[in-house]
C-alpha cells in the first residue's frame, strides 16, 4: 500500500482537526446517529486517542462504540479523478458512513485501510461519520480477556462486574480512537496501485528489481534520482531492473535515500528508497554484509495527553534522545507504528524490528484462563484464542505497508506468545511461511520469546531466523540479589548457544521511580536500575552470538490500573515526559563505546 502524497497527478487533503464526538452507551446504531449530525456532541481532535482528553474514569475506560463526525466537501473538478478516503489507524474496529451509507468496515487498530468514494460524494457538504469500537477479546489482536474466562494483565476483571469492561491481556493501556490521520487523496482513473523494490548489491553496483502494480492502461517508466537530483538509473515497463553505479548505501545512522519516480500514463508517484541488504549468516546479523549489533529499545507510541495518537514533535524528540545515547535501533513493540515514524526512521537511519499487533496470545498470563473452573490452553479449539486468520490479515497488511522501508530489517510475528504449548507450532508455522512468501526482500523473521517459555519446547527455536528473548533475570525472576539471576541467565544462554543462531535481547528491565535514591541499590531506586543493567550487559558481552540489546523500555508508559502499576509501567530509561533517569547516562557511555558493526568479530 502506497503512502498518500501530493504529486503532479494526485491531490491530497488531510482531515486532521477538531471533529464532533460522542460516546455510545448502546443507543448509537439503534438511533442511527450516522444519518444526521450528532446531537450535543463533544469536540475531539483527530488524530488522537480520546481516553485522556476528557475528565472522568467512565470516559477514560469507556467500553464499546464511539462516534466521530465532520462534514467534507470536494471541488467539482475532482469528479474526473478516482477519490479515496484513507484511515491510517482506527483502534480497534471501524465502520465508515458517508451521508448515512455504510461504505467500509475494518478490523484492526494499527494499520491503514481505504475505500473509494468517487461515486458516493454529493455536491456541497457530505456527512462523514466514523464509528469506532475498542472491544478486545479472543478474536482480536491484541488479545483481551473474555467474561468468565480470565483476568489478564489489565488488573481488575469484568467477569463479576455488572458493567462491561475491557480486560487487556497485555501490559499497556488500551488507548483507542482515530489515532492516525484521515486523508482524502485522488489519482487518475488509470493509476499506480503499488510498487515493490528488491535490492542486490555487488561491489559498488546495485541492481534493484522492481514491480509496479497498475490499474488501467498506459506506458510505465521508472527513474531513480540521487540526492542532488541527478538521474542515475531508469527503465521501461512495469517490471525490470534498475542498475545504480557507484551506489550510496543506506547505512544505520548514516541514511542515504534515492527518489524512485514512477510514471504510468498521467499518474506520477515518487518513493524515497534506501539501498541496503539484510541477511543472517550463522550467528551473525548482516546489514550490507557487515555484522551489526543492535543497540536500542522496545518502545511504545505513548504520550500525554495524545495517548497513542500520532505525535510528530515527540517522534522527533525521541529520535534525538536515542541518537544522544548512541542507540541505533528499536522494535515497534507491540504493534506497527505510524507511517510517519517509519519514514522518519528511513531518513534518520534507525534500524527497526517491525512487529505485528499479536500481543497477549498467551493465556498463561495472570494465572491462566479458565472456563467453568477448567484451565483453558491458548490454542484450545473451543475456548482458546480464535485469531489465526486475523493474524494472517495483519501480516499481509503490515508487509504491504512497510515492505519498501530500508529501516525495516526483520519482521516480528508476535510478542511473548504461548510458543511452547500444544498447538503452538501449528498456529505459528503458517504465519512464518506467509510472511516469508509475501516479503519481496525475504527479510529474517522472528517472534519475541516470553521468559516462561522452556527453551527446549519453544517453537521459535525452530521457526525463527533470529532468537529474540524477553528476559527479566534480576527483576521478575530472582531479584533483588543479582548474583543468582546472573548465573541463571548464563545457564540459559549456554542452551541457546547450541542452536547456532543469533540472539537479541528484545526486553530486559527494572521498574524505577524517578528521584528515588539510596546509598544501597535497592529495588525501584535509580541506583538499582543501573546495577541491574550492568549485570545483564556483562553477561551479553561474554557471548559472541548475542547480537543485540534492546532495553525495556525507552520511556515510562501508561497501563491499566493494577496493584503492580503505579500510574503506569516505570521501566523507562526516560520518564514519560522524556527526562533522563540515572541509567540513561550509563547507556550513553556504554553505547557510544560499542560500534554499530564488528562489535563481536
Coordinates of C-alpha atoms in Angstrom, one line a residue:
X1 CA 0.0 0.0 0.0
X2 CA 1.4 3.4 -1.0
X3 CA 1.7 6.3 1.4
X4 CA -0.6 9.2 0.3
X5 CA 1.4 12.1 -1.1
X6 CA 0.9 15.2 -3.2
X7 CA 2.2 14.7 -6.8
X8 CA 1.6 16.4 -10.2
X9 CA -1.2 13.8 -10.7
X10 CA -2.5 13.4 -7.1
X11 CA -4.3 15.7 -4.8
X12 CA -4.2 15.3 -1.1
X13 CA -6.4 16.6 1.7
X14 CA -5.7 16.0 5.4
X15 CA -8.8 15.8 7.5
X16 CA -6.9 16.3 10.8
X17 CA -8.5 18.8 13.1
X18 CA -11.4 19.1 15.6
X19 CA -14.3 16.7 14.9
X20 CA -17.6 16.2 16.6
X21 CA -17.6 13.2 19.0
X22 CA -19.9 11.2 21.2
X23 CA -19.7 8.2 23.4
X24 CA -22.2 5.5 22.6
X25 CA -23.7 3.6 25.6
X26 CA -25.7 1.3 23.4
X27 CA -28.0 3.7 21.5
X28 CA -26.0 4.9 18.5
X29 CA -26.9 2.3 16.0
X30 CA -30.5 1.9 17.1
X31 CA -31.0 5.7 16.8
X32 CA -28.9 5.8 13.5
X33 CA -26.5 8.5 14.7
X34 CA -24.6 8.2 11.4
X35 CA -27.5 9.6 9.4
X36 CA -27.6 13.1 10.8
X37 CA -25.4 15.5 12.7
X38 CA -24.7 14.3 16.3
X39 CA -26.9 15.8 19.0
X40 CA -25.0 17.6 21.7
X41 CA -21.5 16.4 20.6
X42 CA -18.2 17.0 22.3
X43 CA -15.2 18.2 20.4
X44 CA -12.4 15.8 19.8
X45 CA -9.1 16.3 17.9
X46 CA -8.1 13.9 15.2
X47 CA -5.7 12.2 15.2
X48 CA -5.5 11.3 18.9
X49 CA -6.6 8.7 21.4
X50 CA -9.7 10.1 23.1
X51 CA -9.2 8.5 26.6
X52 CA -7.2 11.2 28.3
X53 CA -8.8 14.2 26.6
X54 CA -11.9 14.5 28.8
X55 CA -12.2 14.0 32.6
X56 CA -13.6 11.0 34.4
X57 CA -13.0 7.3 34.7
X58 CA -16.1 6.5 32.7
X59 CA -14.7 8.4 29.8
X60 CA -11.2 7.0 30.1
X61 CA -12.3 3.4 30.4
X62 CA -15.3 3.6 28.1
X63 CA -16.3 0.2 26.7
X64 CA -17.7 -0.1 23.2
X65 CA -18.5 2.3 20.4
X66 CA -17.8 6.0 20.0
X67 CA -18.8 8.2 17.0
X68 CA -16.7 10.7 15.2
X69 CA -18.3 13.1 12.7
X70 CA -17.5 16.0 10.4
X71 CA -18.5 17.5 7.1
X72 CA -16.4 17.2 4.0
X73 CA -16.7 18.7 0.5
X74 CA -14.6 18.3 -2.6
X75 CA -14.0 20.6 -5.6
X76 CA -16.2 19.6 -8.6
X77 CA -13.2 19.0 -10.9
X78 CA -12.0 16.0 -8.8
X79 CA -15.0 14.0 -10.0
X80 CA -13.0 13.2 -13.1
X81 CA -10.5 11.5 -10.8
X82 CA -10.5 8.5 -8.5
X83 CA -11.2 9.7 -5.0
X84 CA -10.1 7.7 -2.0
X85 CA -10.8 8.0 1.8
X86 CA -7.9 6.6 3.8
X87 CA -7.6 6.0 7.5
X88 CA -4.1 5.4 8.8
X89 CA -5.3 3.7 12.0
X90 CA -8.6 3.4 13.9
X91 CA -8.4 1.4 17.2
X92 CA -9.8 -1.3 17.0
X93 CA -12.8 -1.7 14.7
X94 CA -14.2 0.9 12.4
X95 CA -17.4 1.5 10.4
X96 CA -17.4 4.4 8.0
X97 CA -20.5 6.1 6.8
X98 CA -20.8 8.8 4.1
X99 CA -24.2 10.6 4.0
X100 CA -25.7 7.9 6.2
X101 CA -24.5 5.0 4.0
X102 CA -22.1 2.3 5.3
X103 CA -19.2 2.3 2.9
X104 CA -16.5 0.5 4.7
X105 CA -15.7 -1.7 7.8
X106 CA -12.3 -2.6 9.1
X107 CA -10.9 -4.8 11.9
X108 CA -7.5 -4.0 13.4
X109 CA -6.3 -0.8 15.1
X110 CA -2.8 -0.1 13.8
X111 CA -2.7 -0.4 10.0
X112 CA -4.2 1.7 7.2
X113 CA -7.3 1.0 5.2
X114 CA -9.0 2.9 2.4
X115 CA -12.2 3.0 0.4
X116 CA -13.1 4.6 -2.9
X117 CA -15.7 7.4 -2.5
X118 CA -15.8 8.8 -6.1
X119 CA -19.4 7.8 -6.7
X120 CA -20.5 8.4 -3.1
X121 CA -19.7 12.2 -3.0
X122 CA -22.6 14.6 -3.3
X123 CA -22.3 18.2 -4.4
X124 CA -21.7 20.5 -1.4
X125 CA -21.3 19.2 2.1
X126 CA -21.1 15.5 2.8
X127 CA -21.6 14.0 6.3
X128 CA -18.7 11.7 7.2
X129 CA -19.2 9.5 10.3
X130 CA -16.7 7.0 11.7
X131 CA -17.9 4.7 14.4
X132 CA -15.1 3.2 16.4
X133 CA -15.2 0.2 18.7
X134 CA -12.5 -0.5 21.3
X135 CA -13.6 -4.0 22.5
X136 CA -10.8 -6.6 22.7
X137 CA -11.4 -10.3 23.1
X138 CA -10.2 -13.7 21.9
X139 CA -10.8 -12.8 18.3
X140 CA -8.8 -9.5 18.2
X141 CA -5.2 -8.6 18.1
X142 CA -4.2 -7.5 20.7
X143 CA -6.0 -10.1 22.8
X144 CA -8.5 -9.2 25.5
X145 CA -10.0 -11.4 28.2
X146 CA -13.4 -12.9 27.9
X147 CA -16.1 -12.6 30.5
X148 CA -15.9 -15.6 32.9
X149 CA -12.6 -16.6 31.4
X150 CA -9.6 -14.6 32.7
X151 CA -8.4 -11.5 34.5
X152 CA -5.5 -10.8 32.2
X153 CA -2.8 -8.2 32.6
X154 CA -5.4 -5.4 32.9
X155 CA -5.8 -5.6 36.6
X156 CA -9.4 -5.6 37.6
X157 CA -11.5 -8.1 35.8
X158 CA -15.0 -7.8 34.4
X159 CA -16.4 -11.3 34.9
X160 CA -18.2 -10.3 38.1
X161 CA -18.9 -6.7 37.2
X162 CA -22.3 -5.5 36.1
X163 CA -20.7 -3.0 33.8
X164 CA -18.8 -4.3 30.8
X165 CA -15.1 -3.6 30.8
X166 CA -12.1 -4.4 28.6
X167 CA -9.6 -6.9 30.1
X168 CA -6.3 -6.3 28.2
X169 CA -4.2 -9.4 28.2
X170 CA -1.2 -7.1 27.8
X171 CA 0.7 -4.6 29.9
X172 CA -0.1 -1.2 28.2
X173 CA -3.1 1.0 28.2
X174 CA -5.8 0.2 25.7
X175 CA -5.8 3.6 24.1
X176 CA -8.5 4.0 21.4
X177 CA -10.0 6.3 18.7
X178 CA -8.8 7.7 15.4
X179 CA -5.2 7.7 16.3
X180 CA -3.6 8.5 13.0
X181 CA -4.5 10.8 10.1
X182 CA -7.6 10.5 8.0
X183 CA -6.9 11.7 4.5
X184 CA -8.6 12.1 1.1
X185 CA -6.4 11.6 -2.0
X186 CA -7.0 11.4 -5.7
X187 CA -5.5 9.5 -8.6
X188 CA -6.2 9.4 -12.3
X189 CA -8.6 6.7 -13.4
X190 CA -5.6 4.8 -14.7
X191 CA -3.2 4.7 -11.7
X192 CA -0.3 3.2 -9.9
X193 CA -1.6 0.8 -7.3
X194 CA 1.6 -0.4 -5.7
X195 CA 5.4 -0.5 -6.0
X196 CA 7.8 -3.3 -4.8
X197 CA 11.6 -2.9 -4.8
X198 CA 14.2 -5.5 -4.0
X199 CA 17.9 -4.6 -3.8
X200 CA 21.0 -6.6 -4.7
X201 CA 24.5 -5.2 -4.3
X202 CA 27.7 -6.3 -5.9
X203 CA 30.7 -4.2 -5.2
X204 CA 29.8 -0.6 -5.9
X205 CA 26.8 -1.5 -8.1
X206 CA 23.2 -2.0 -7.0
X207 CA 20.6 -3.9 -9.1
X208 CA 17.2 -3.0 -7.8
X209 CA 14.4 -5.3 -9.1
X210 CA 11.1 -3.5 -9.3
X211 CA 7.5 -4.4 -9.9
X212 CA 4.8 -1.8 -10.4
X213 CA 1.1 -2.8 -10.0
X214 CA -1.2 -0.7 -12.1
X215 CA -4.9 -0.4 -12.9
X216 CA -5.9 0.6 -16.4
X217 CA -3.7 1.2 -19.5
X218 CA -0.6 3.3 -20.1
X219 CA 3.1 3.3 -20.5
X220 CA 5.2 2.8 -17.4
X221 CA 8.6 4.4 -16.8
X222 CA 10.7 4.2 -13.6
X223 CA 13.5 6.6 -12.8
X224 CA 16.0 6.9 -9.9
X225 CA 17.4 10.2 -8.8
X226 CA 20.1 10.8 -6.3
X227 CA 20.1 13.5 -3.5
X228 CA 21.4 16.1 -5.9
X229 CA 18.6 15.4 -8.4
X230 CA 20.7 13.6 -10.9
X231 CA 19.2 10.7 -12.9
X232 CA 21.2 7.6 -12.0
X233 CA 19.0 4.8 -13.4
X234 CA 15.9 4.3 -15.5
X235 CA 13.8 1.5 -17.0
X236 CA 10.7 1.0 -19.0
X237 CA 7.8 -1.3 -18.2
X238 CA 6.0 -2.5 -15.1
X239 CA 8.8 -5.0 -14.2
X240 CA 12.5 -4.7 -14.6
X241 CA 15.9 -4.0 -13.1
X242 CA 17.4 -0.6 -12.2
X243 CA 21.2 -0.6 -12.2
X244 CA 22.8 2.1 -10.0
X245 CA 26.5 2.5 -10.4
X246 CA 28.6 3.9 -7.5
X247 CA 25.7 3.3 -5.2
X248 CA 25.3 5.1 -1.9
X249 CA 24.2 2.5 0.6
X250 CA 21.6 3.2 3.3
X251 CA 23.6 2.6 6.5
X252 CA 22.5 2.6 10.1
X253 CA 22.6 6.2 11.4
X254 CA 24.0 7.2 8.0
X255 CA 21.0 7.1 5.8
X256 CA 21.0 7.8 2.1
X257 CA 17.7 7.9 0.2
X258 CA 17.2 7.9 -3.5
X259 CA 14.0 9.1 -5.1
X260 CA 12.3 6.4 -7.2
X261 CA 9.9 8.1 -9.6
X262 CA 7.2 6.0 -11.3
X263 CA 5.2 7.4 -14.2
X264 CA 2.2 5.4 -15.5
X265 CA 0.2 7.3 -18.1
X266 CA -0.7 10.5 -16.4
X267 CA -0.1 9.2 -12.8
X268 CA 3.2 10.0 -11.0
X269 CA 4.4 8.7 -7.7
X270 CA 7.8 9.2 -6.1
X271 CA 9.1 6.9 -3.4
X272 CA 12.1 7.6 -1.1
X273 CA 14.2 4.5 -1.1
X274 CA 17.3 3.3 0.6
X275 CA 19.5 0.6 -0.9
X276 CA 20.8 -1.9 1.6
X277 CA 21.0 -5.7 2.1
X278 CA 20.0 -7.8 5.1
X279 CA 20.6 -11.4 5.9
X280 CA 21.5 -13.9 8.6
X281 CA 24.7 -16.0 8.4
X282 CA 25.3 -18.4 11.2
X283 CA 25.2 -16.4 14.4
X284 CA 25.7 -13.0 12.7
X285 CA 23.1 -10.5 11.6
X286 CA 24.5 -8.8 8.4
X287 CA 23.5 -5.4 7.2
X288 CA 25.3 -4.6 3.9
X289 CA 27.4 -7.7 4.5
X290 CA 28.7 -6.5 7.9
X291 CA 27.9 -7.9 11.3
X292 CA 25.5 -5.5 13.0
X293 CA 24.9 -5.0 16.8
X294 CA 21.5 -3.8 17.9
X295 CA 21.6 -1.1 20.5
X296 CA 18.3 0.4 21.5
X297 CA 14.9 -0.1 22.8
X298 CA 11.5 -1.6 22.9
X299 CA 9.2 1.4 22.8
X300 CA 5.6 2.5 22.9
X301 CA 3.7 5.1 21.0
X302 CA 2.6 6.7 24.2
X303 CA 2.4 10.3 25.2
X304 CA 0.2 12.5 27.4
X305 CA -2.5 13.6 26.5
X306 CA -2.3 12.2 23.0
X307 CA -2.3 8.6 24.2
X308 CA -1.3 6.5 21.2
X309 CA -2.3 9.4 18.8
X310 CA 0.4 10.4 16.3
X311 CA 2.8 12.9 17.8
X312 CA 5.3 14.2 15.3
X313 CA 7.1 16.5 17.8
X314 CA 7.6 13.7 20.2
X315 CA 8.8 11.4 17.4
X316 CA 11.5 13.9 16.6
X317 CA 12.5 14.3 20.2
X318 CA 12.7 10.5 20.7
X319 CA 15.0 10.2 17.7
X320 CA 17.2 12.9 19.1
X321 CA 17.4 11.3 22.6
X322 CA 18.2 7.9 21.1
X323 CA 21.0 9.4 19.0
X324 CA 22.3 11.3 22.0
X325 CA 22.7 7.9 23.7
X326 CA 24.3 6.1 20.8
X327 CA 21.3 3.9 20.1
X328 CA 20.8 2.6 16.6
X329 CA 17.6 0.5 16.6
X330 CA 14.2 -0.2 18.2
X331 CA 11.3 -2.6 18.0
X332 CA 7.8 -1.4 17.2
X333 CA 6.5 -3.1 20.3
X334 CA 3.7 -4.2 20.3
X335 CA 2.1 -3.1 17.1
X336 CA 3.0 -1.4 13.8
X337 CA 4.0 2.3 14.4
X338 CA 2.8 5.2 12.3
X339 CA 3.9 5.5 8.7
X340 CA 5.3 8.9 9.6
X341 CA 7.6 7.2 12.1
X342 CA 8.7 4.6 9.6
X343 CA 9.5 7.3 7.1
X344 CA 11.5 9.2 9.8
X345 CA 13.5 6.1 10.5
X346 CA 14.4 5.8 6.9
X347 CA 15.6 9.4 6.9
X348 CA 17.5 9.2 10.2
X349 CA 19.0 5.7 9.7
X350 CA 17.4 3.9 12.6
X351 CA 17.1 0.1 12.3
X352 CA 13.6 -1.3 13.0
X353 CA 12.3 -4.7 14.0
X354 CA 8.7 -4.4 12.7
X355 CA 6.1 -6.1 14.9
X356 CA 2.5 -7.2 14.3
X357 CA -0.3 -6.5 16.7
X358 CA -0.1 -10.0 18.1
X359 CA 0.4 -9.4 21.8
X360 CA -1.5 -11.3 24.5
X361 CA -1.6 -14.6 22.5
X362 CA -0.8 -16.4 25.7
X363 CA -3.5 -17.5 28.2
X364 CA -0.9 -18.4 30.8
X365 CA -0.7 -14.8 31.9
X366 CA -2.3 -13.7 35.2
X367 CA -2.5 -17.3 36.5
X368 CA -4.1 -18.7 33.3
X369 CA -7.5 -18.7 31.8
X370 CA -10.3 -21.0 32.9
X371 CA -13.8 -21.9 31.8
X372 CA -16.3 -23.2 34.3
X373 CA -13.4 -23.9 36.6
X374 CA -11.4 -25.8 34.0
X375 CA -8.0 -24.4 32.8
X376 CA -8.1 -23.4 29.1
X377 CA -5.0 -23.6 26.9
X378 CA -4.1 -20.8 24.5
X379 CA -4.9 -22.9 21.4
X380 CA -7.9 -24.8 22.7
X381 CA -10.1 -25.1 19.6
X382 CA -13.3 -24.4 21.5
X383 CA -12.3 -21.9 24.2
X384 CA -8.9 -20.7 23.2
X385 CA -7.9 -17.8 21.0
X386 CA -9.5 -17.5 17.6
X387 CA -7.1 -15.2 15.9
X388 CA -5.0 -17.1 13.3
X389 CA -6.9 -15.9 10.2
X390 CA -7.0 -12.3 11.5
X391 CA -3.3 -12.7 12.3
X392 CA -2.7 -13.6 8.7
X393 CA -4.5 -10.4 7.6
X394 CA -2.3 -8.3 9.9
X395 CA 0.8 -9.8 8.4
X396 CA -0.5 -9.1 4.9
X397 CA -1.3 -5.5 5.7
X398 CA 1.9 -4.9 7.6
X399 CA 4.2 -6.2 4.8
X400 CA 2.1 -4.4 2.2
X401 CA 2.6 -1.2 4.0
X402 CA 6.3 -1.5 5.1
X403 CA 8.0 -3.7 2.5
X404 CA 10.0 -0.9 0.9
X405 CA 11.3 0.7 4.1
X406 CA 15.1 0.4 4.3
X407 CA 14.8 0.8 8.1
X408 CA 12.9 -2.5 8.4
X409 CA 15.3 -5.4 8.8
X410 CA 13.2 -8.1 10.4
X411 CA 9.5 -9.0 11.0
X412 CA 8.3 -9.9 14.4
X413 CA 5.4 -12.3 14.2
X414 CA 4.2 -11.8 17.8
X415 CA 5.3 -10.6 21.2
X416 CA 5.5 -13.1 24.1
X417 CA 3.0 -15.6 22.8
X418 CA 2.4 -19.1 24.1
X419 CA 5.1 -20.6 21.8
X420 CA 5.6 -23.7 23.9
X421 CA 2.2 -25.4 24.4
X422 CA 0.3 -27.9 22.4
X423 CA -0.9 -26.3 19.2
X424 CA 1.7 -23.5 19.2
X425 CA 3.8 -24.8 16.2
X426 CA 0.6 -25.4 14.2
X427 CA -0.5 -21.9 14.9
X428 CA 2.7 -20.1 14.2
X429 CA 4.3 -22.1 11.4
X430 CA 1.8 -21.0 8.7
X431 CA 2.3 -17.4 9.8
X432 CA 6.1 -17.6 9.3
X433 CA 5.5 -19.2 5.9
X434 CA 3.1 -16.4 4.9
X435 CA 5.5 -13.6 5.9
X436 CA 8.4 -15.2 4.0
X437 CA 6.2 -15.7 1.0
X438 CA 4.8 -12.1 1.0
X439 CA 8.0 -10.1 1.7
X440 CA 9.8 -9.5 -1.7
X441 CA 13.1 -8.8 0.2
X442 CA 12.9 -12.0 2.2
X443 CA 13.9 -10.4 5.5
X444 CA 14.5 -12.5 8.6
X445 CA 11.5 -13.4 10.7
X446 CA 11.2 -13.9 14.5
X447 CA 8.9 -13.9 17.4
X448 CA 9.6 -12.5 20.8
X449 CA 10.0 -15.3 23.3
X450 CA 8.5 -14.9 26.8
X451 CA 10.5 -15.9 29.8
X452 CA 8.1 -18.7 30.9
X453 CA 8.8 -20.5 27.6
X454 CA 11.0 -23.5 28.2
X455 CA 13.8 -23.2 25.6
X456 CA 13.6 -26.8 24.6
X457 CA 9.9 -26.5 23.9
X458 CA 9.8 -23.0 22.4
X459 CA 8.7 -23.4 18.7
X460 CA 10.5 -20.1 17.9
X461 CA 13.8 -22.1 18.2
X462 CA 12.8 -23.9 15.0
X463 CA 10.9 -21.2 13.2
X464 CA 12.8 -18.0 13.8
X465 CA 15.9 -16.9 11.9
X466 CA 16.9 -14.9 14.9
X467 CA 16.2 -15.8 18.6
X468 CA 14.6 -12.8 20.3
X469 CA 14.4 -13.1 24.1
X470 CA 12.4 -11.0 26.7
X471 CA 14.1 -11.9 29.9
X472 CA 13.9 -10.3 33.4
X473 CA 16.5 -12.1 35.4
X474 CA 17.1 -9.9 38.4
X475 CA 13.6 -8.3 38.4
X476 CA 10.6 -10.7 38.0
X477 CA 12.9 -13.7 38.3
X478 CA 15.5 -13.8 41.1
X479 CA 15.7 -10.2 42.2
X480 CA 16.9 -8.3 44.1
X481 CA 20.0 -10.4 44.6
X482 CA 21.7 -10.1 41.2
X483 CA 24.2 -13.0 41.7
X484 CA 21.8 -15.9 41.3
X485 CA 19.9 -14.2 38.3
X486 CA 23.3 -13.8 36.6
X487 CA 24.0 -17.5 36.9
X488 CA 20.5 -18.4 35.6
X489 CA 20.9 -16.1 32.6
X490 CA 24.3 -17.6 31.8
X491 CA 22.8 -21.1 32.0
X492 CA 20.0 -20.3 29.6
X493 CA 22.4 -18.7 27.1
X494 CA 24.5 -21.9 27.2
X495 CA 21.5 -23.7 25.8
X496 CA 20.8 -21.1 23.1
X497 CA 24.4 -21.3 22.0
X498 CA 23.8 -24.9 20.8
X499 CA 21.3 -23.7 18.2
X500 CA 23.8 -21.7 16.2
X501 CA 21.5 -18.8 15.7
X502 CA 21.9 -15.1 16.6
X503 CA 20.3 -13.9 19.8
X504 CA 18.9 -10.5 20.5
X505 CA 17.6 -9.5 24.0
X506 CA 14.5 -7.6 23.0
X507 CA 13.4 -6.8 26.5
X508 CA 15.1 -6.6 29.9
X509 CA 14.4 -4.0 32.5
X510 CA 13.5 -3.0 36.1
X511 CA 10.8 -0.6 37.3
X512 CA 12.4 2.6 38.6
X513 CA 10.8 5.6 40.2
X514 CA 12.5 8.9 39.1
X515 CA 14.1 10.6 42.1
X516 CA 14.2 7.5 44.3
X517 CA 17.8 7.1 45.5
X518 CA 19.7 5.1 48.1
X519 CA 23.3 4.5 49.0
X520 CA 22.4 0.8 48.8
X521 CA 21.0 0.0 45.4
X522 CA 17.6 -1.4 46.5
X523 CA 14.7 -2.2 44.1
X524 CA 12.9 0.7 42.4
X525 CA 15.8 3.1 43.0
X526 CA 17.8 4.7 40.2
X527 CA 20.9 3.0 41.6
X528 CA 19.4 -0.5 41.4
X529 CA 18.4 0.1 37.8
X530 CA 22.0 0.9 36.9
X531 CA 23.3 -2.2 38.7
X532 CA 20.6 -4.4 37.1
X533 CA 21.7 -3.3 33.6
X534 CA 25.4 -3.7 34.4
X535 CA 24.8 -7.3 35.4
X536 CA 22.8 -8.2 32.3
X537 CA 25.1 -6.4 29.9
X538 CA 28.1 -8.0 31.4
X539 CA 26.6 -11.4 30.5
X540 CA 25.7 -10.3 27.0
X541 CA 29.3 -9.2 26.3
X542 CA 30.6 -12.7 27.1
X543 CA 28.6 -14.4 24.4
X544 CA 29.5 -13.7 20.8
X545 CA 26.2 -15.0 19.4
X546 CA 24.3 -12.2 21.3
X547 CA 24.0 -9.6 18.6
X548 CA 21.8 -7.0 20.3
X549 CA 20.4 -5.4 23.4
X550 CA 17.1 -3.6 23.3
X551 CA 16.1 -2.2 26.7
X552 CA 12.6 -2.3 28.0
X553 CA 11.5 0.5 27.9
X554 CA 12.6 3.7 26.3
X555 CA 10.2 5.7 28.5
X556 CA 7.6 5.2 31.2
X557 CA 4.2 4.4 29.7
X558 CA 0.5 4.1 30.7
X559 CA -1.1 0.8 31.7
X560 CA -4.4 -0.3 33.1
X561 CA -4.8 0.1 36.8
X562 CA -3.2 -2.7 38.8
X563 CA -1.5 -3.4 42.1
X564 CA 1.7 -3.8 40.2
X565 CA 1.5 -0.5 38.3
X566 CA 1.7 3.0 40.0
X567 CA 0.5 5.3 37.3
X568 CA 1.8 3.0 34.7
X569 CA 5.0 1.0 33.9
X570 CA 8.1 2.6 35.3
X571 CA 10.7 0.6 33.4
X572 CA 11.6 3.6 31.2
X573 CA 15.1 4.9 30.8
X574 CA 13.4 8.2 30.5
X575 CA 10.2 9.4 32.2
X576 CA 7.0 9.7 30.2
X577 CA 7.8 13.3 29.6
X578 CA 11.3 12.3 28.4
X579 CA 13.5 13.3 31.4
X580 CA 16.5 11.0 31.8
X581 CA 16.9 8.7 34.8
X582 CA 20.4 8.0 36.1
X583 CA 20.7 4.9 33.9
X584 CA 20.3 7.0 30.7
X585 CA 23.8 8.3 31.2
X586 CA 25.1 4.8 31.8
X587 CA 23.7 3.6 28.5
X588 CA 25.0 6.8 26.8
X589 CA 28.5 5.9 27.9
X590 CA 28.2 2.2 27.0
X591 CA 26.6 2.6 23.6
X592 CA 29.0 5.2 22.3
X593 CA 31.8 2.8 23.1
X594 CA 30.1 -0.1 21.2
X595 CA 30.4 0.2 17.4
X596 CA 27.4 -0.5 15.2
X597 CA 29.4 -3.0 13.2
X598 CA 32.0 -5.7 14.1
X599 CA 31.5 -5.4 17.8
X600 CA 31.9 -9.1 18.3
X601 CA 34.2 -10.2 15.5

